[in-house]
Short mmCIF file of C-alpha atoms and ligand atoms in Angstrom, two decimals:
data_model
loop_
_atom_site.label_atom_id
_atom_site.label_comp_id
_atom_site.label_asym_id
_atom_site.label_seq_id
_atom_site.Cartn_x
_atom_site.Cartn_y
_atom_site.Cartn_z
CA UNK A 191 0.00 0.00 0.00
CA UNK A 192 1.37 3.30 -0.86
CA UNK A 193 2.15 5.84 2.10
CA UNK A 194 2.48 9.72 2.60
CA UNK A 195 4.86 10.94 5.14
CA UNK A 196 3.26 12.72 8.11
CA UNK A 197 5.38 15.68 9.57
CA UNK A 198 5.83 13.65 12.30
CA UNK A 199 8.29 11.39 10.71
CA UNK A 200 5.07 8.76 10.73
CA UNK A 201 2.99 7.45 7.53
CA UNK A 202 0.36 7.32 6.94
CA UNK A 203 -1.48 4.95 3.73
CA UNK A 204 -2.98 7.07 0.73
CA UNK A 205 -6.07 4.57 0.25
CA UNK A 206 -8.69 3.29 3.32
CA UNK A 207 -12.36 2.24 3.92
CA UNK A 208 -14.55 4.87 4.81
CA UNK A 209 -17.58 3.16 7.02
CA UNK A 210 -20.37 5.80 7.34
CA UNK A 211 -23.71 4.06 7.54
CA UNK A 212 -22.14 0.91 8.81
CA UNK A 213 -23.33 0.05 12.12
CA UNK A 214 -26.72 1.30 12.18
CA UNK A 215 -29.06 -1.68 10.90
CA UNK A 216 -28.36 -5.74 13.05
CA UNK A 217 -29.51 -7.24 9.84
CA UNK A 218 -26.63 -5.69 8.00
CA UNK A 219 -23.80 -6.70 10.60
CA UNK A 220 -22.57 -9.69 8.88
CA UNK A 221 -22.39 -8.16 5.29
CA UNK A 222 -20.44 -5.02 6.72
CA UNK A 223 -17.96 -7.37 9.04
CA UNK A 224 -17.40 -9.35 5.68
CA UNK A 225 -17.03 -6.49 3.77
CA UNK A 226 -14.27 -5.02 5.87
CA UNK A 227 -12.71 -8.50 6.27
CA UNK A 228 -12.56 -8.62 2.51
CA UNK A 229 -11.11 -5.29 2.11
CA UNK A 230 -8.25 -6.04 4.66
CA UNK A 231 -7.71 -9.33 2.89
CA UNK A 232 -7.21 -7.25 -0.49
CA UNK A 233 -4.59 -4.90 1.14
CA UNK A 234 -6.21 -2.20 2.85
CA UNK A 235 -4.99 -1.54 5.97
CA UNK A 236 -6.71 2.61 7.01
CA UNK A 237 -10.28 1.85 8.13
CA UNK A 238 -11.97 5.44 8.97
CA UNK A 239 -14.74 5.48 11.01
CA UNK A 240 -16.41 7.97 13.96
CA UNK A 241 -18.21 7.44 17.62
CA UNK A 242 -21.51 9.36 15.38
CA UNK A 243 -21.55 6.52 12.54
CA UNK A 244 -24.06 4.14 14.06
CA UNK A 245 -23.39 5.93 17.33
CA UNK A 246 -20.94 3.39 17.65
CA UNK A 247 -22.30 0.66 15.46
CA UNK A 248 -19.61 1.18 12.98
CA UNK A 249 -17.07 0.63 15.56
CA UNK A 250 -18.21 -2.38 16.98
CA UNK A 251 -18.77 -3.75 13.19
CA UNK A 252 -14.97 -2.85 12.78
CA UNK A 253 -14.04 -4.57 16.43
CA UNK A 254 -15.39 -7.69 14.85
CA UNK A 255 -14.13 -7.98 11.21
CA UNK A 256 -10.35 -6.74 12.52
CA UNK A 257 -10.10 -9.49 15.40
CA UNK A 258 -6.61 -10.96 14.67
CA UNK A 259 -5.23 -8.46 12.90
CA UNK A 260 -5.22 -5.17 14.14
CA UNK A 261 -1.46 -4.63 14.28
CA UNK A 262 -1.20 -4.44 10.78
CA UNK A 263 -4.23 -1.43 10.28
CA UNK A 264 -4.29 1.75 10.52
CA UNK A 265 -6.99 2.84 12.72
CA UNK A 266 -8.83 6.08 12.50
CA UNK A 267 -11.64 7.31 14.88
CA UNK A 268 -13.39 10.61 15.48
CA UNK A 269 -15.27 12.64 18.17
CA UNK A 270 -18.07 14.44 18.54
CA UNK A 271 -17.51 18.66 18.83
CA UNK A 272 -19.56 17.67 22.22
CA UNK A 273 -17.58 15.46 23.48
CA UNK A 274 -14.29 17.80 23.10
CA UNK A 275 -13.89 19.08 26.44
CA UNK A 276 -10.62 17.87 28.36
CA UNK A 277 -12.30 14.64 30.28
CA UNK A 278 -15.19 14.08 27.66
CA UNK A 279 -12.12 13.50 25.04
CA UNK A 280 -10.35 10.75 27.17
CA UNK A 281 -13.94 8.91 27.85
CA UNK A 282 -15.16 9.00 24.19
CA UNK A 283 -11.49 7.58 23.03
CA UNK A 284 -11.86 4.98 25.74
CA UNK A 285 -15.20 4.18 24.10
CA UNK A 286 -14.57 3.48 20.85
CA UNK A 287 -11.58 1.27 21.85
CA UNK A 288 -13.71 -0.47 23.69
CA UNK A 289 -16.04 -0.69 20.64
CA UNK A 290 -13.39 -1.17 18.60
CA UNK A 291 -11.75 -3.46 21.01
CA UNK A 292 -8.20 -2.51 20.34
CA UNK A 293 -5.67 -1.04 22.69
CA UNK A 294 -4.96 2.18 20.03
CA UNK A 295 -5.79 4.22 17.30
CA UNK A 296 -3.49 5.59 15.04
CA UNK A 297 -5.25 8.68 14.50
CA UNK A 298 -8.35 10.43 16.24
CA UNK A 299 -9.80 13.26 14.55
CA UNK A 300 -11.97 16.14 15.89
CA UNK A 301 -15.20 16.07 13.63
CA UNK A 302 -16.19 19.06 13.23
CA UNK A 303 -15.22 22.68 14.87
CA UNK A 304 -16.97 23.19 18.10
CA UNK A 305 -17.29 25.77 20.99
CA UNK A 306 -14.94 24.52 23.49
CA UNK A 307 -11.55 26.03 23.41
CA UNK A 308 -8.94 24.36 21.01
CA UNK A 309 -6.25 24.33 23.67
CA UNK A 310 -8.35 22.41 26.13
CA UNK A 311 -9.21 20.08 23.11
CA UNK A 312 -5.17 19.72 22.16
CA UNK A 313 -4.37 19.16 25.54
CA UNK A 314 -6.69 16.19 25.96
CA UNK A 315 -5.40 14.73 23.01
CA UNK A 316 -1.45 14.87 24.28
CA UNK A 317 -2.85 13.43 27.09
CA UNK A 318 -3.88 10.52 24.88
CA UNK A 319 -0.99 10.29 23.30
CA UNK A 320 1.09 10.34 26.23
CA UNK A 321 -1.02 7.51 27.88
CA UNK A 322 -0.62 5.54 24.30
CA UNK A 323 -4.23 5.30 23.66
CA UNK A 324 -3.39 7.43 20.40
CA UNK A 325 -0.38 7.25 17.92
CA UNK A 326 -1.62 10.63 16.08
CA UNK A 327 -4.16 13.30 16.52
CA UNK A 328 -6.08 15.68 13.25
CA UNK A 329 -8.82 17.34 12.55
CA UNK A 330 -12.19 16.90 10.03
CA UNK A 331 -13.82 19.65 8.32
CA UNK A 332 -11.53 22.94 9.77
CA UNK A 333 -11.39 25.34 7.34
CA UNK A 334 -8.88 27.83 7.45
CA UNK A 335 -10.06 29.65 9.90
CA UNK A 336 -10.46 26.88 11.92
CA UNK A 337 -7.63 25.61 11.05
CA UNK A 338 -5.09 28.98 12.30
CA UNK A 339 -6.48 28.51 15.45
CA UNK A 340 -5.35 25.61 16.32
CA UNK A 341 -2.36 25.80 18.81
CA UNK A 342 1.00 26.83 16.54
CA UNK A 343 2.77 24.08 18.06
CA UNK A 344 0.31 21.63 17.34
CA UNK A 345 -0.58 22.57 13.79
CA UNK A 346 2.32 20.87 12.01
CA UNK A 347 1.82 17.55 14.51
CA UNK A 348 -1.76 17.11 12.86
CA UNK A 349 -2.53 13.52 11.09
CA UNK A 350 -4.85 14.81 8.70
CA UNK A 351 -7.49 17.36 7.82
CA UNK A 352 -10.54 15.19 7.21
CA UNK A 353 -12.43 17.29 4.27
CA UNK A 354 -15.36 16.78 1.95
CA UNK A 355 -13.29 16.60 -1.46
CA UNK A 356 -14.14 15.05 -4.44
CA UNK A 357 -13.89 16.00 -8.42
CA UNK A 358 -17.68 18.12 -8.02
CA UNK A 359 -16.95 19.46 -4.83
CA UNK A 360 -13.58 20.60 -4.89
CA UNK A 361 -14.07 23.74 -2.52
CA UNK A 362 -10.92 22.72 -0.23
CA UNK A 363 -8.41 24.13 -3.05
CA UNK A 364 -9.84 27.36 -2.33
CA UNK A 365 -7.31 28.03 0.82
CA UNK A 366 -7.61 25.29 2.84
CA UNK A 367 -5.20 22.52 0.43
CA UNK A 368 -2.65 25.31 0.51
CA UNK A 369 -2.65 25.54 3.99
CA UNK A 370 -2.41 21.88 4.59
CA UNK A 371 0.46 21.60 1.47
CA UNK A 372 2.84 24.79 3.45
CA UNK A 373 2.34 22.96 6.96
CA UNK A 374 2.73 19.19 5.58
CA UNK A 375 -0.62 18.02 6.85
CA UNK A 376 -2.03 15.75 4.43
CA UNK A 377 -5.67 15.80 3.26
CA UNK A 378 -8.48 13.34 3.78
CA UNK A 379 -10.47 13.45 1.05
CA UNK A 380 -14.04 12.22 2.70
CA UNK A 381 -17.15 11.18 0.16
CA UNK A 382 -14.58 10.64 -2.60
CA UNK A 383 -17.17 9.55 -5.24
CA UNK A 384 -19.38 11.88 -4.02
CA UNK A 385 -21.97 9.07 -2.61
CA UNK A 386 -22.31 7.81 -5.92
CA UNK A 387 -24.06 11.14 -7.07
CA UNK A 388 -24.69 12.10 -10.57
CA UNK A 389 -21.07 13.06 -10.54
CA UNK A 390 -20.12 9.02 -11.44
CA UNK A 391 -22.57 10.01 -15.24
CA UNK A 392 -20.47 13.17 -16.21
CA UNK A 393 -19.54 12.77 -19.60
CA UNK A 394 -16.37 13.92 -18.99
CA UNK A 395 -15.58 11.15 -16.77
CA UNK A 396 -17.01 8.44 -18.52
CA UNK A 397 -14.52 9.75 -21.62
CA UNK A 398 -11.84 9.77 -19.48
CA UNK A 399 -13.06 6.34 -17.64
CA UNK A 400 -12.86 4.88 -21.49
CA UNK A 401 -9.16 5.66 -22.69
CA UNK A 402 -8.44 4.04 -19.54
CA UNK A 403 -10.72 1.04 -19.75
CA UNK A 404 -12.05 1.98 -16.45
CA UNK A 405 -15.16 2.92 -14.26
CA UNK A 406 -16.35 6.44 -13.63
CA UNK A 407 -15.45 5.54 -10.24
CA UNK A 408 -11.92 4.29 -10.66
CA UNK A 409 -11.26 7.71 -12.88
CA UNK A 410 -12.71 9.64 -9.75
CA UNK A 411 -10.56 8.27 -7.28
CA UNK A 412 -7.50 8.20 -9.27
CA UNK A 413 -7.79 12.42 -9.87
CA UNK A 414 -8.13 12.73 -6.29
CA UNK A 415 -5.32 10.26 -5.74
CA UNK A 416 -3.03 12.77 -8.31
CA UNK A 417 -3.40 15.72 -5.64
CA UNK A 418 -0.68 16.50 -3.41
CA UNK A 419 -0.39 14.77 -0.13
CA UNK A 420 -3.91 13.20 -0.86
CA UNK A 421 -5.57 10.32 1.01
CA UNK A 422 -8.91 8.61 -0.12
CA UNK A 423 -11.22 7.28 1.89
CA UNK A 424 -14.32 5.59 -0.29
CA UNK A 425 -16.90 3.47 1.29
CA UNK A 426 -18.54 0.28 0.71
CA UNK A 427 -19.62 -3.04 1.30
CA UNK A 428 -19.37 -4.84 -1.59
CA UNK A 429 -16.43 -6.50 -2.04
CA UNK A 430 -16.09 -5.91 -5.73
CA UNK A 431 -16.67 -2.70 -5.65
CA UNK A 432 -14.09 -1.98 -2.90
CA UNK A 433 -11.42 -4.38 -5.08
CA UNK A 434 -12.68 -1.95 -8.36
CA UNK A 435 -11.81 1.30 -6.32
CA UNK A 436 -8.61 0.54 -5.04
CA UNK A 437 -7.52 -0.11 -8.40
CA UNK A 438 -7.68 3.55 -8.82
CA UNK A 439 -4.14 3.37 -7.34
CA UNK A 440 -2.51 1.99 -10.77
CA UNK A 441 -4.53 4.33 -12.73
CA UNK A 442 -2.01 6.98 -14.00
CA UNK A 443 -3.78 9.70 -15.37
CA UNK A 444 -2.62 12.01 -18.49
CA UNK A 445 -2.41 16.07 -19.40
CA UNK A 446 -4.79 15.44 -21.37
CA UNK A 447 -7.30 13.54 -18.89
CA UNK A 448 -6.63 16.10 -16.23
CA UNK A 449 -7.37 19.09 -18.67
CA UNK A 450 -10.46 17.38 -19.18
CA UNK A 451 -11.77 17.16 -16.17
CA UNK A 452 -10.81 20.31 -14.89
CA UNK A 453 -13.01 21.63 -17.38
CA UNK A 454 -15.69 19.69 -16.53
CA UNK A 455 -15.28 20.05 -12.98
CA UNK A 456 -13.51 23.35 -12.08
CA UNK A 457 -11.53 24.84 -8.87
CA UNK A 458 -13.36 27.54 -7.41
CA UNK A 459 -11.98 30.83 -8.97
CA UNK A 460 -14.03 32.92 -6.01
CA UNK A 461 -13.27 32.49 -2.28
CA UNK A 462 -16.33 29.64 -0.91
CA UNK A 463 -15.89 27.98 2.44
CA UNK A 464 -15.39 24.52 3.06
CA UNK A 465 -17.58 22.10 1.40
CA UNK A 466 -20.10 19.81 4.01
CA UNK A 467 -21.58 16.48 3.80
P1 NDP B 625 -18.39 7.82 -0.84
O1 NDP B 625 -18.12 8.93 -1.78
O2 NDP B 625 -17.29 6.95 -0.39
O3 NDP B 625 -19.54 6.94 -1.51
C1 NDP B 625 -20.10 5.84 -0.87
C2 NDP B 625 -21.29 5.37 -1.72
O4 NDP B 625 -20.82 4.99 -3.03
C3 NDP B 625 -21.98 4.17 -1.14
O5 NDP B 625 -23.37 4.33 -1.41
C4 NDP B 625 -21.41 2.99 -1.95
O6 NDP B 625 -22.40 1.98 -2.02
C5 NDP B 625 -21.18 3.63 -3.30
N1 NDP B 625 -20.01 3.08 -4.03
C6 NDP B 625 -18.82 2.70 -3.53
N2 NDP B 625 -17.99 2.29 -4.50
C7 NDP B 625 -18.68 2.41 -5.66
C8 NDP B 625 -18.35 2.16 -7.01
N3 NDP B 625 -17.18 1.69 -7.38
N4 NDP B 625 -19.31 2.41 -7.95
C9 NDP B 625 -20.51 2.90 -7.58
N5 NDP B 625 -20.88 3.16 -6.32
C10 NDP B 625 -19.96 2.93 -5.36
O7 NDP B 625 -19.19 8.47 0.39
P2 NDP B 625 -19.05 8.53 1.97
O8 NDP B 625 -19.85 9.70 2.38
O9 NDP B 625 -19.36 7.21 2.57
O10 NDP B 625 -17.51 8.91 2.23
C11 NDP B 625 -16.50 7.98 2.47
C12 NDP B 625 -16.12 7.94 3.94
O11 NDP B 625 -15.66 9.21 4.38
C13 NDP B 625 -17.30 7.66 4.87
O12 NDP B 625 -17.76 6.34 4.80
C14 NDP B 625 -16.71 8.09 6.18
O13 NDP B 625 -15.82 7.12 6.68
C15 NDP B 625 -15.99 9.37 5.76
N6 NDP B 625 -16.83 10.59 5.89
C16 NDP B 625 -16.41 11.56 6.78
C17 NDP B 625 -17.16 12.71 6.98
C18 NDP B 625 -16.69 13.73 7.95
O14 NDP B 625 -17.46 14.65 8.29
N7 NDP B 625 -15.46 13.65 8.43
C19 NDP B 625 -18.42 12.95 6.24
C20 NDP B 625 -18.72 11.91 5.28
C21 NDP B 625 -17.95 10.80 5.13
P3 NDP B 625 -22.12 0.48 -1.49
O15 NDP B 625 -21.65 0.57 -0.07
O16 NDP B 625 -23.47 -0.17 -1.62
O17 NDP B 625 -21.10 -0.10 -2.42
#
């Protein structure tokens, strides 16, 4: 599996399993444990998940299909803005290990900016590294804002920013990918293909999908893939489609492909704030 180098000295894989929606439905347990099981056995090793996705369905879905083999994965977990005060942080990390029934993630990721102050917030989370219930700490959805007032030690020790970045929504190259490039944070480019939106039918990418004898899909993930410092995170639960999208990974795409899509699907050329899911 390929890797990006964190400014920590750590690395950190370019391709995972994103496992929003997992977790929420008993009848769909043994189709989600197999999925993940399959996607291990293919080579993927990041597995990104979140105390909200099935308020901790997902995580216990994970616990189960990782049994046996969580030393070689690279776990990564996120809390709730509410749960982001100083002792709230320590008890919702000791949750989802629980859930997750590991001893450590590698990285735990703020959700989403909240009220409580940042420093309180950083603090909890050296705390959790110092106890070694964490190997890495980032954020999800800080824009730059956000993202300045972080502590200035802290801001070149983050793991990832956790975005909503895909080929239609590609608001993060605004200000916020240039912030992450200068301080060596990579991205973490969330609803890669969009949740299989109309995006995955744009003629553009279906031309481009063609010259390479590839899916919409594949095309999508393998522009993303071509940013800087890039990781993907695409969801799902069938194993052949999780084997098609990593596959993105040998897709080298041309001049001529990226001029394409850019046209189809261009930066934004006025300031817009980060994109949500
Ligand atoms: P994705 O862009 O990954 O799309 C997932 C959807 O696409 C599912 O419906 C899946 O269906 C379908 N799909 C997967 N592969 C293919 C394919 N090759 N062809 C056609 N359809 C396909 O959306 P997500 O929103 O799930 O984003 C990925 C991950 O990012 C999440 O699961 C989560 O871990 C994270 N995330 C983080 C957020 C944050 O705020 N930090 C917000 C949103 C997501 P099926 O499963 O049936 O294959």
């Amino acid at each position: 599996m390929r890797k990006t180098k964190l400014p920590s000295g750590n690395e950190i894989p370019v391709f995972g399993l994103g496992t929003w929606r997992m977790g929420e439905q008993q009848n769909r347990f043994k189709q989600e444990v197999n999925a993940i099981r399959a996607a291990v056995d293919l080579g993927i090793t990041l597995i990104d998940t979140a105390e909200m996705y099935g308020e901790g369905g997902a995580e216990t879905v994970i616990g189960e299909a990782i049994r046996g083999c969580r030393d070689n994965l690279f776990l990564v977990s996120k809390f709730y803005p509410h749960n982001a005060a100083r002792d709230d942080v320590v008890d919702a990390c000791e949750h989802s290990l629980r859930r997750l029934d590991c001893d450590y993630l590698d990285l735990y990721l703020y959700h989403w900016p909240g009220s409580i102050a940042l420093s309180e917030t950083f603090d909890a989370l050296h705390e959790l590294l110092d106890s070694g219930k964490i190997r890495g700490f980032g954020v999800s959805n800080f824009d730059l804002d956000d993202l300045k007032d972080i502590p200035v030690a802290d801001q070149p020790l983050l793991g990832c920013n956790q975005v909503f970045y895909n080929l239609a929504h590609r608001e993060v190259e605004w200000a916020v990918a240039d912030w992450c490039q200068q301080t060596g944070v990579p991205l973490m480019a969330y609803s890669p293909l969009d949740q299989a939106s109309s995006m995955l039918q744009a003629p553009a990418l279906k031309a481009v999908a063609a010259r390479h004898d590839a899916t919409a899909a594949q095309i999508a993930l393998a522009w993303l893939l071509h940013q800087p410092n890039t990781v993907v995170i695409p969801k799902s639960v069938d194993p052949r489609r999780i084997e098609e999208n990593l596959t993105a990974l040998n897709i080298g795409l041309s001049t001529e492909d990226l001029v394409e899509l850019d046209e189809a699907f261009p930066a934004p050329d006025i300031p817009v704030s980060l994109g949500l899911r």
